[in-house]
Coordinates of C-alpha atoms in Angstrom, one line a residue:
X1 CA -3.4 9.2 -28.4
X2 CA -2.9 7.5 -25.0
X3 CA -0.6 9.1 -22.4
X4 CA 2.3 6.8 -21.5
X5 CA 4.9 6.4 -18.8
X6 CA 5.2 9.2 -16.2
X7 CA 2.7 11.4 -18.1
X8 CA -0.4 9.4 -17.2
X9 CA -2.1 9.0 -13.9
X10 CA -2.1 5.5 -12.4
X11 CA -5.3 3.7 -11.8
X12 CA -5.9 1.3 -8.9
X13 CA -8.9 -0.9 -7.8
X14 CA -10.2 0.1 -4.4
X15 CA -13.6 -1.8 -4.4
X16 CA -15.1 -5.0 -5.8
X17 CA -18.5 -6.6 -5.7
X18 CA -20.2 -9.5 -7.5
X19 CA -23.5 -11.2 -8.0
X20 CA -23.0 -14.6 -9.6
X21 CA -24.5 -18.1 -9.8
X22 CA -21.9 -19.4 -7.3
X23 CA -21.9 -16.5 -4.8
X24 CA -23.7 -13.3 -4.1
X25 CA -20.7 -11.6 -2.7
X26 CA -17.0 -11.6 -3.5
X27 CA -15.8 -14.0 -0.7
X28 CA -18.6 -16.5 -1.3
X29 CA -17.8 -16.6 -5.0
X30 CA -14.1 -16.9 -4.4
X31 CA -14.5 -19.8 -2.0
X32 CA -16.5 -21.8 -4.6
X33 CA -14.0 -20.9 -7.4
X34 CA -11.1 -22.2 -5.3
X35 CA -13.0 -25.4 -4.5
X36 CA -14.0 -26.0 -8.1
X37 CA -17.7 -25.9 -7.4
X38 CA -20.5 -25.2 -9.8
X39 CA -23.6 -23.1 -10.1
X40 CA -25.1 -24.8 -13.2
X41 CA -28.4 -26.6 -13.1
X42 CA -31.8 -27.0 -14.7
X43 CA -33.4 -23.8 -15.9
X44 CA -36.1 -22.6 -13.5
X45 CA -36.8 -19.0 -14.8
X46 CA -39.1 -20.5 -17.5
X47 CA -40.3 -23.8 -18.8
X48 CA -37.4 -25.0 -20.9
X49 CA -38.5 -28.6 -21.2
X50 CA -39.0 -28.4 -25.0
X51 CA -35.7 -26.5 -25.6
X52 CA -32.5 -28.2 -26.9
X53 CA -30.8 -26.6 -23.9
X54 CA -32.4 -27.1 -20.6
X55 CA -29.6 -25.9 -18.3
X56 CA -28.2 -22.6 -17.2
X57 CA -26.3 -21.0 -14.3
X58 CA -29.0 -19.0 -12.5
X59 CA -28.6 -16.6 -9.5
X60 CA -30.7 -18.3 -6.9
X61 CA -32.6 -16.7 -3.9
X62 CA -31.7 -13.1 -4.9
X63 CA -33.1 -10.4 -2.6
X64 CA -32.3 -6.8 -3.3
X65 CA -33.2 -5.9 0.2
X66 CA -29.9 -7.4 1.4
X67 CA -28.1 -4.6 -0.4
X68 CA -30.3 -1.5 -0.3
X69 CA -32.7 -0.2 2.3
X70 CA -35.3 1.1 -0.1
X71 CA -36.2 -1.3 -3.0
X72 CA -39.4 0.6 -4.1
X73 CA -37.6 2.7 -6.8
X74 CA -36.6 -0.5 -8.5
X75 CA -40.0 -2.3 -8.6
X76 CA -40.1 -2.1 -12.4
X77 CA -36.4 -2.9 -13.0
X78 CA -35.1 -6.0 -14.7
X79 CA -32.7 -8.5 -13.2
X80 CA -29.8 -6.7 -15.0
X81 CA -30.5 -3.5 -13.0
X82 CA -31.0 -5.4 -9.7
X83 CA -27.8 -7.3 -10.1
X84 CA -25.9 -4.1 -10.9
X85 CA -27.2 -2.3 -7.9
X86 CA -26.3 -5.2 -5.6
X87 CA -22.8 -5.7 -6.9
X88 CA -22.2 -2.0 -7.0
X89 CA -23.3 -1.6 -3.4
X90 CA -20.8 -4.2 -2.3
X91 CA -18.0 -2.6 -4.4
X92 CA -18.7 0.9 -3.1
X93 CA -19.0 -0.3 0.5
X94 CA -15.7 -2.2 0.3
X95 CA -14.0 0.9 -1.2
X96 CA -15.2 3.3 1.5
X97 CA -15.5 6.0 -1.2
X98 CA -18.8 7.4 0.1
X99 CA -17.1 8.1 3.5
X100 CA -14.6 10.4 1.8
X101 CA -15.0 14.0 0.9
X102 CA -15.6 13.1 -2.7
X103 CA -16.4 15.7 -5.4
X104 CA -19.5 14.2 -7.1
X105 CA -18.5 15.8 -10.5
X106 CA -15.3 13.8 -10.4
X107 CA -17.1 10.4 -9.8
X108 CA -18.4 8.6 -12.8
X109 CA -20.0 5.4 -14.0
X110 CA -19.0 3.3 -17.0
X111 CA -20.7 0.0 -17.5
X112 CA -20.9 -2.8 -20.1
X113 CA -24.5 -3.8 -19.2
X114 CA -26.9 -5.7 -21.3
X115 CA -30.5 -5.0 -22.1
X116 CA -33.3 -6.0 -19.7
X117 CA -35.8 -8.8 -20.1
X118 CA -39.0 -8.1 -22.0
X119 CA -42.4 -8.7 -20.5
X120 CA -43.3 -11.8 -22.4
X121 CA -46.8 -12.3 -21.0
X122 CA -47.8 -8.8 -22.0
X123 CA -46.2 -9.2 -25.4
X124 CA -48.2 -12.4 -26.0
X125 CA -51.4 -10.6 -24.9
X126 CA -50.7 -7.8 -27.5
X127 CA -50.3 -10.5 -30.2
X128 CA -53.6 -12.2 -29.2
X129 CA -55.5 -9.0 -29.2
X130 CA -54.1 -7.8 -32.6
X131 CA -54.7 -11.0 -34.6
X132 CA -57.2 -10.6 -37.5
X133 CA -57.7 -13.4 -40.0
X134 CA -54.6 -15.2 -38.9
X135 CA -52.3 -12.2 -39.2
X136 CA -51.2 -9.3 -36.9
X137 CA -53.1 -6.1 -37.5
X138 CA -50.6 -3.4 -36.8
X139 CA -53.2 -0.8 -35.8
X140 CA -54.8 -3.2 -33.3
X141 CA -51.3 -4.1 -32.0
X142 CA -50.5 -0.4 -31.4
X143 CA -53.8 0.1 -29.6
X144 CA -53.2 -2.9 -27.4
X145 CA -49.8 -1.7 -26.6
X146 CA -51.1 1.7 -25.5
X147 CA -53.6 -0.1 -23.3
X148 CA -51.4 -2.7 -21.7
X149 CA -47.7 -1.7 -21.8
X150 CA -46.1 -0.1 -18.7
X151 CA -44.0 2.8 -19.9
X152 CA -41.8 2.7 -16.8
X153 CA -41.1 -1.0 -17.4
X154 CA -40.4 -0.4 -21.1
X155 CA -37.9 2.3 -20.3
X156 CA -36.2 0.0 -17.8
X157 CA -35.3 -2.4 -20.6
X158 CA -32.8 0.1 -22.1
X159 CA -29.1 -1.0 -21.6
X160 CA -28.1 2.3 -20.1
X161 CA -30.6 2.0 -17.2
X162 CA -28.2 0.2 -14.8
X163 CA -25.6 3.1 -15.2
X164 CA -28.4 5.7 -14.7
X165 CA -29.6 4.0 -11.5
X166 CA -26.1 3.7 -10.1
X167 CA -25.3 7.4 -10.8
X168 CA -28.5 8.4 -8.9
X169 CA -27.9 5.9 -6.1
X170 CA -24.3 7.1 -5.4
X171 CA -24.5 10.7 -6.6
X172 CA -22.0 10.1 -9.3
X173 CA -22.3 13.2 -11.4
X174 CA -19.2 12.7 -13.6
X175 CA -19.1 10.8 -16.9
X176 CA -21.9 8.3 -17.3
X177 CA -21.6 5.7 -20.1
X178 CA -22.6 2.2 -21.1
X179 CA -21.3 0.1 -23.9
X180 CA -22.9 -3.1 -25.2
X181 CA -20.2 -5.0 -27.2
X182 CA -21.6 -8.4 -26.5
X183 CA -19.4 -10.6 -24.3
X184 CA -16.5 -8.1 -24.3
X185 CA -18.7 -5.3 -22.9
X186 CA -17.8 -5.1 -19.2
X187 CA -14.1 -5.6 -19.9
X188 CA -14.3 -2.7 -22.4
X189 CA -16.0 -0.6 -19.8
X190 CA -13.2 -1.2 -17.3
X191 CA -10.6 -0.3 -19.9
X192 CA -12.4 2.8 -21.1
X193 CA -13.1 3.9 -17.5
X194 CA -9.4 3.5 -16.8
X195 CA -8.6 5.8 -19.7
X196 CA -11.0 8.4 -18.4
X197 CA -9.1 8.5 -15.1
X198 CA -5.7 8.4 -16.8
X199 CA -6.4 11.5 -18.8
X200 CA -7.8 13.4 -15.9
X201 CA -11.5 13.5 -16.6
X202 CA -12.5 11.8 -13.3
X203 CA -10.8 10.6 -10.1
X204 CA -13.2 7.7 -9.4
X205 CA -15.1 5.5 -11.8
X206 CA -17.6 2.8 -10.9
X207 CA -17.2 0.2 -13.7
X208 CA -18.2 -3.3 -14.6
X209 CA -21.3 -5.0 -16.1
X210 CA -24.6 -6.7 -15.4
X211 CA -26.7 -9.0 -17.6
X212 CA -29.3 -11.7 -17.6
X213 CA -30.4 -13.5 -20.8
X214 CA -31.8 -16.6 -19.2
X215 CA -35.2 -16.2 -20.8
X216 CA -37.0 -17.8 -23.7
X217 CA -35.7 -15.4 -26.3
X218 CA -32.1 -15.5 -25.0
X219 CA -31.9 -19.3 -25.0
X220 CA -33.7 -19.6 -28.3
X221 CA -31.2 -17.2 -29.9
X222 CA -28.1 -19.0 -28.7
X223 CA -29.6 -22.4 -29.6
X224 CA -30.1 -21.2 -33.1
X225 CA -26.5 -20.1 -33.2
X226 CA -25.6 -23.7 -32.0
X227 CA -23.6 -22.0 -29.3
X228 CA -25.0 -23.6 -26.2
X229 CA -24.2 -27.0 -24.6
X230 CA -26.9 -29.6 -24.7
X231 CA -25.3 -31.7 -22.1
X232 CA -28.5 -31.6 -20.1
X233 CA -28.2 -34.8 -18.1
X234 CA -25.2 -33.7 -16.2
X235 CA -25.5 -29.9 -15.8
X236 CA -22.4 -29.4 -13.6
X237 CA -20.3 -31.1 -16.2
X238 CA -21.7 -29.3 -19.2
X239 CA -19.2 -26.4 -19.4
X240 CA -15.8 -27.9 -20.2
X241 CA -13.5 -25.2 -21.6
X242 CA -10.5 -26.5 -23.7
X243 CA -11.6 -30.2 -23.2
X244 CA -11.8 -32.2 -26.4
X245 CA -15.5 -33.1 -25.7
X246 CA -16.7 -29.5 -25.2
X247 CA -20.0 -28.8 -27.0
X248 CA -20.9 -25.2 -26.2
X249 CA -21.2 -22.7 -23.4
X250 CA -23.7 -22.6 -20.6
X251 CA -25.7 -19.4 -20.2
X252 CA -25.2 -17.6 -16.9
X253 CA -26.3 -14.3 -15.3
X254 CA -25.0 -11.8 -12.8
X255 CA -22.9 -8.7 -12.3
X256 CA -19.4 -7.6 -11.4
X257 CA -18.4 -4.1 -10.3
X258 CA -15.1 -2.4 -9.6
X259 CA -14.3 1.0 -8.0
X260 CA -11.4 2.4 -10.1
X261 CA -9.5 5.3 -8.6
X262 CA -6.6 7.5 -9.4
X263 CA -3.7 6.4 -7.2
X264 CA -2.9 9.6 -5.3
X265 CA -6.6 10.1 -4.7
X266 CA -6.9 6.6 -3.2
X267 CA -3.7 7.0 -1.1
X268 CA -4.8 10.4 0.2
X269 CA -7.9 8.8 1.9
X270 CA -6.0 5.6 3.0
X271 CA -8.0 3.3 0.7
X272 CA -7.4 -0.4 0.5
X273 CA -5.9 -1.3 -2.9
X274 CA -6.8 -4.6 -4.5
X275 CA -4.4 -4.1 -7.5
X276 CA -3.5 -1.8 -10.3
X277 CA -4.9 -1.7 -13.9
X278 CA -1.7 -1.6 -15.9
X279 CA -2.7 -2.7 -19.4
X280 CA -5.7 -2.3 -21.8
X281 CA -5.9 -3.6 -25.3
X282 CA -8.9 -3.3 -27.7
X283 CA -9.2 -4.5 -31.3
X284 CA -11.6 -5.8 -33.8
X285 CA -11.3 -9.0 -35.9
X286 CA -12.9 -7.2 -38.9
X287 CA -14.1 -10.5 -40.0
X288 CA -17.5 -12.2 -39.7
X289 CA -19.9 -11.1 -36.9
X290 CA -20.5 -14.6 -35.6
X291 CA -17.1 -16.2 -36.2
X292 CA -13.7 -15.6 -34.6
X293 CA -11.0 -14.9 -37.1
X294 CA -9.5 -18.4 -37.8
X295 CA -5.9 -17.2 -37.1
X296 CA -7.0 -15.1 -34.1
X297 CA -5.5 -12.0 -35.5
X298 CA -7.7 -9.6 -33.5
X299 CA -7.1 -11.5 -30.2
X300 CA -3.3 -11.6 -30.8
X301 CA -3.0 -7.9 -31.5
X302 CA -5.3 -7.1 -28.5
X303 CA -3.0 -9.1 -26.1
X304 CA 0.0 -7.5 -27.6
X305 CA -1.5 -4.0 -27.2
X306 CA -2.3 -4.6 -23.6
X307 CA 1.3 -5.8 -23.0
X308 CA 2.7 -2.6 -24.6
X309 CA 0.3 -0.5 -22.6
X310 CA 1.5 -2.1 -19.4
X311 CA 5.2 -1.9 -20.5
X312 CA 5.5 -5.6 -19.7
X313 CA 7.4 -8.5 -21.3
X314 CA 5.5 -11.7 -22.1
X315 CA 7.5 -13.5 -19.4
X316 CA 6.0 -11.2 -16.7
X317 CA 2.4 -12.6 -17.1
X318 CA 1.9 -15.0 -14.3
X319 CA -1.7 -16.0 -15.0
X320 CA -4.3 -15.8 -17.8
X321 CA -8.0 -15.8 -17.1
X322 CA -9.2 -17.0 -20.5
X323 CA -12.4 -16.0 -22.3
X324 CA -12.7 -19.8 -22.4
X325 CA -16.3 -20.3 -23.4
X326 CA -16.3 -24.1 -24.0
X327 CA -17.2 -23.7 -27.7
X328 CA -15.0 -25.6 -30.2
X329 CA -13.8 -22.5 -32.2
X330 CA -13.3 -20.1 -29.3
X331 CA -11.2 -22.3 -27.2
X332 CA -9.0 -23.4 -30.1
X333 CA -8.5 -19.9 -31.5
X334 CA -7.9 -18.4 -28.1
X335 CA -5.2 -21.0 -27.4
X336 CA -3.6 -20.2 -30.7
X337 CA -3.8 -16.4 -30.0
X338 CA -2.1 -16.9 -26.6
X339 CA 0.7 -18.9 -28.2
X340 CA 1.2 -16.3 -30.9
X341 CA 1.1 -13.4 -28.5
X342 CA 3.3 -14.8 -25.7
X343 CA 5.5 -17.1 -27.7
X344 CA 7.3 -19.9 -25.8
X345 CA 6.2 -18.4 -22.5
X346 CA 2.6 -19.4 -23.3
X347 CA 3.5 -23.0 -22.4
X348 CA 4.6 -22.1 -18.9
X349 CA 1.8 -19.7 -18.1
X350 CA -1.3 -21.1 -16.2
X351 CA -4.6 -20.5 -18.0
X352 CA -8.0 -21.1 -16.6
X353 CA -11.7 -20.4 -17.4
X354 CA -14.1 -19.8 -14.6
X355 CA -17.0 -20.2 -17.0
X356 CA -16.6 -23.9 -16.3
X357 CA -18.1 -23.2 -12.9
X358 CA -20.5 -20.2 -13.3
X359 CA -21.3 -20.3 -17.0
X360 CA -21.1 -17.4 -19.4
X361 CA -22.4 -14.1 -17.9
X362 CA -22.4 -12.5 -21.4
X363 CA -21.9 -8.7 -21.0
X364 CA -21.1 -9.2 -17.3
X365 CA -18.5 -12.0 -17.8
X366 CA -15.4 -9.8 -18.2
X367 CA -16.0 -7.8 -15.0
X368 CA -16.3 -10.9 -12.9
X369 CA -13.3 -12.4 -14.5
X370 CA -11.3 -9.2 -13.9
X371 CA -12.2 -9.4 -10.2
X372 CA -11.1 -13.1 -10.2
X373 CA -7.7 -11.9 -11.5
X374 CA -7.5 -9.4 -8.6
X375 CA -8.3 -12.2 -6.1
X376 CA -5.7 -14.5 -7.7
X377 CA -3.1 -11.7 -7.2
X378 CA -4.3 -11.1 -3.6
X379 CA -4.2 -14.7 -2.4
X380 CA -1.6 -16.2 -4.9
X381 CA -4.3 -18.8 -5.9
X382 CA -5.3 -19.7 -9.5
X383 CA -8.8 -21.1 -9.8
X384 CA -9.1 -24.2 -11.9
X385 CA -10.8 -25.1 -15.2
X386 CA -13.2 -27.8 -14.0
X387 CA -14.4 -30.7 -16.2
X388 CA -11.1 -30.8 -18.0
X389 CA -10.8 -34.6 -18.7
X390 CA -9.8 -35.3 -22.3
X391 CA -7.0 -33.2 -23.8
X392 CA -7.5 -31.6 -27.2
X393 CA -4.3 -31.7 -29.3
X394 CA -5.2 -28.1 -30.5
X395 CA -5.6 -26.9 -27.0
X396 CA -2.2 -27.7 -25.5
X397 CA -1.6 -25.2 -22.8
X398 CA -1.6 -25.5 -19.0
X399 CA -5.4 -25.1 -18.2
X400 CA -5.0 -25.7 -14.4
X401 CA -7.3 -28.8 -14.6
X402 CA -9.9 -29.4 -11.9
X403 CA -7.9 -28.2 -8.8
X404 CA -6.9 -24.7 -7.8
X405 CA -3.2 -24.0 -7.7
X406 CA -1.2 -22.1 -5.0
X407 CA 1.5 -20.1 -6.9
X408 CA 2.8 -16.6 -6.8
X409 CA 0.7 -14.3 -9.0
X410 CA 1.9 -10.7 -9.4
X411 CA 0.5 -10.0 -12.9
X412 CA -2.7 -11.4 -14.5
X413 CA -4.1 -11.0 -18.0
X414 CA -7.9 -11.2 -18.6
X415 CA -9.3 -11.9 -22.1
X416 CA -12.8 -11.1 -23.4
X417 CA -14.0 -11.7 -26.9
X418 CA -17.5 -10.9 -28.2
X419 CA -19.8 -11.5 -31.1
X420 CA -19.0 -9.0 -33.8
X421 CA -15.3 -9.5 -33.5
X422 CA -14.7 -7.4 -30.4
X423 CA -11.5 -8.2 -28.4
X424 CA -10.5 -6.8 -25.0
X425 CA -7.5 -7.6 -22.9
X426 CA -6.9 -6.2 -19.4
X427 CA -3.8 -6.6 -17.3
X428 CA -3.8 -6.2 -13.5
X429 CA -0.8 -6.3 -11.2
X430 CA -0.1 -6.3 -7.5
X431 CA 0.2 -2.7 -6.2
X432 CA 3.8 -2.0 -5.4
X433 CA 3.7 1.7 -4.4

């Protein structure tokens, strides 16, 4: 059972870092978000000319050497690991936690990071060397694998590798965990890391997510699910959450990392505080693994749970950073869920989706969106939902269309929903002492 009220320790955010298609540090990303820019273009990671979807939001010109002095240990690592290291390095630096007399056993890592990218050229070589009479001979395939596969590279594909690398890099000897609950993963990690600090099992947790699925298998899979936009001719206009003419999400990649810290621990070392984690809700639809419940029951109860955890009334939510994928069902059901959870206040609450500008970062999406909430609170600016042109009668909330809005923001709700029916809601507030 969760501790409540004065019984539980308060958790604040003292560091943030990102790698995204629209900025490889927090302030660069935030500038583009405020201006309504876009990081979506033609796929360059592989030849996508024969795919139904030929566009994605890629991280361009990424160089790990900008973030760490020694890149040799990560020579076999996938983009998920490299993004995690870079974003975590920014977050840890901004927190100043390594300059403090930190007990390493009280410093942990909890990520929602996705699996790495497989070595497709080697995989194809294994197939070619194991073919016999038009079929794959398993014994030959095994022998080819023993000959050509790189064991270090294969190990690096495991989803827990980013967390393992970060623990070693920052000497975080406390709890070390990774969850992979699809598009809700990094939000879940932030919520669970908050609970670890609340109950006293750590003082500091590095939390967030990293993922890259812009490869042939990733795009093929989402195309087969008819989840991706095929608006290939105008990439920057392809992601259009809540717009009547939306036709699917745009795949993105990147990482978001937060340093979460127990309040008194942060205050004792004079840390900068970006905001406080006040609410966490997590539920399951218990429905179909590929479909959101048509009445949004899991999403509704998740938002309500986060509000109860925060001890807030619906009228105290100033901004909602929506999951807002730009798929027909998600946007319609999320709108329904917000209205059911917030009641009449839903109509006066600004809602926006930054996926309209940077695509869907899958497991990493929630962490970057959480950071966006903190920046909205810091600067009293709500980023827009770009490409919103044609209203959908079933999506009838205030989606902050096309231009950022300068309004007071003290409390922000971030929603993340994943395949399999996972629902996560996080609530952040301005720190008030």
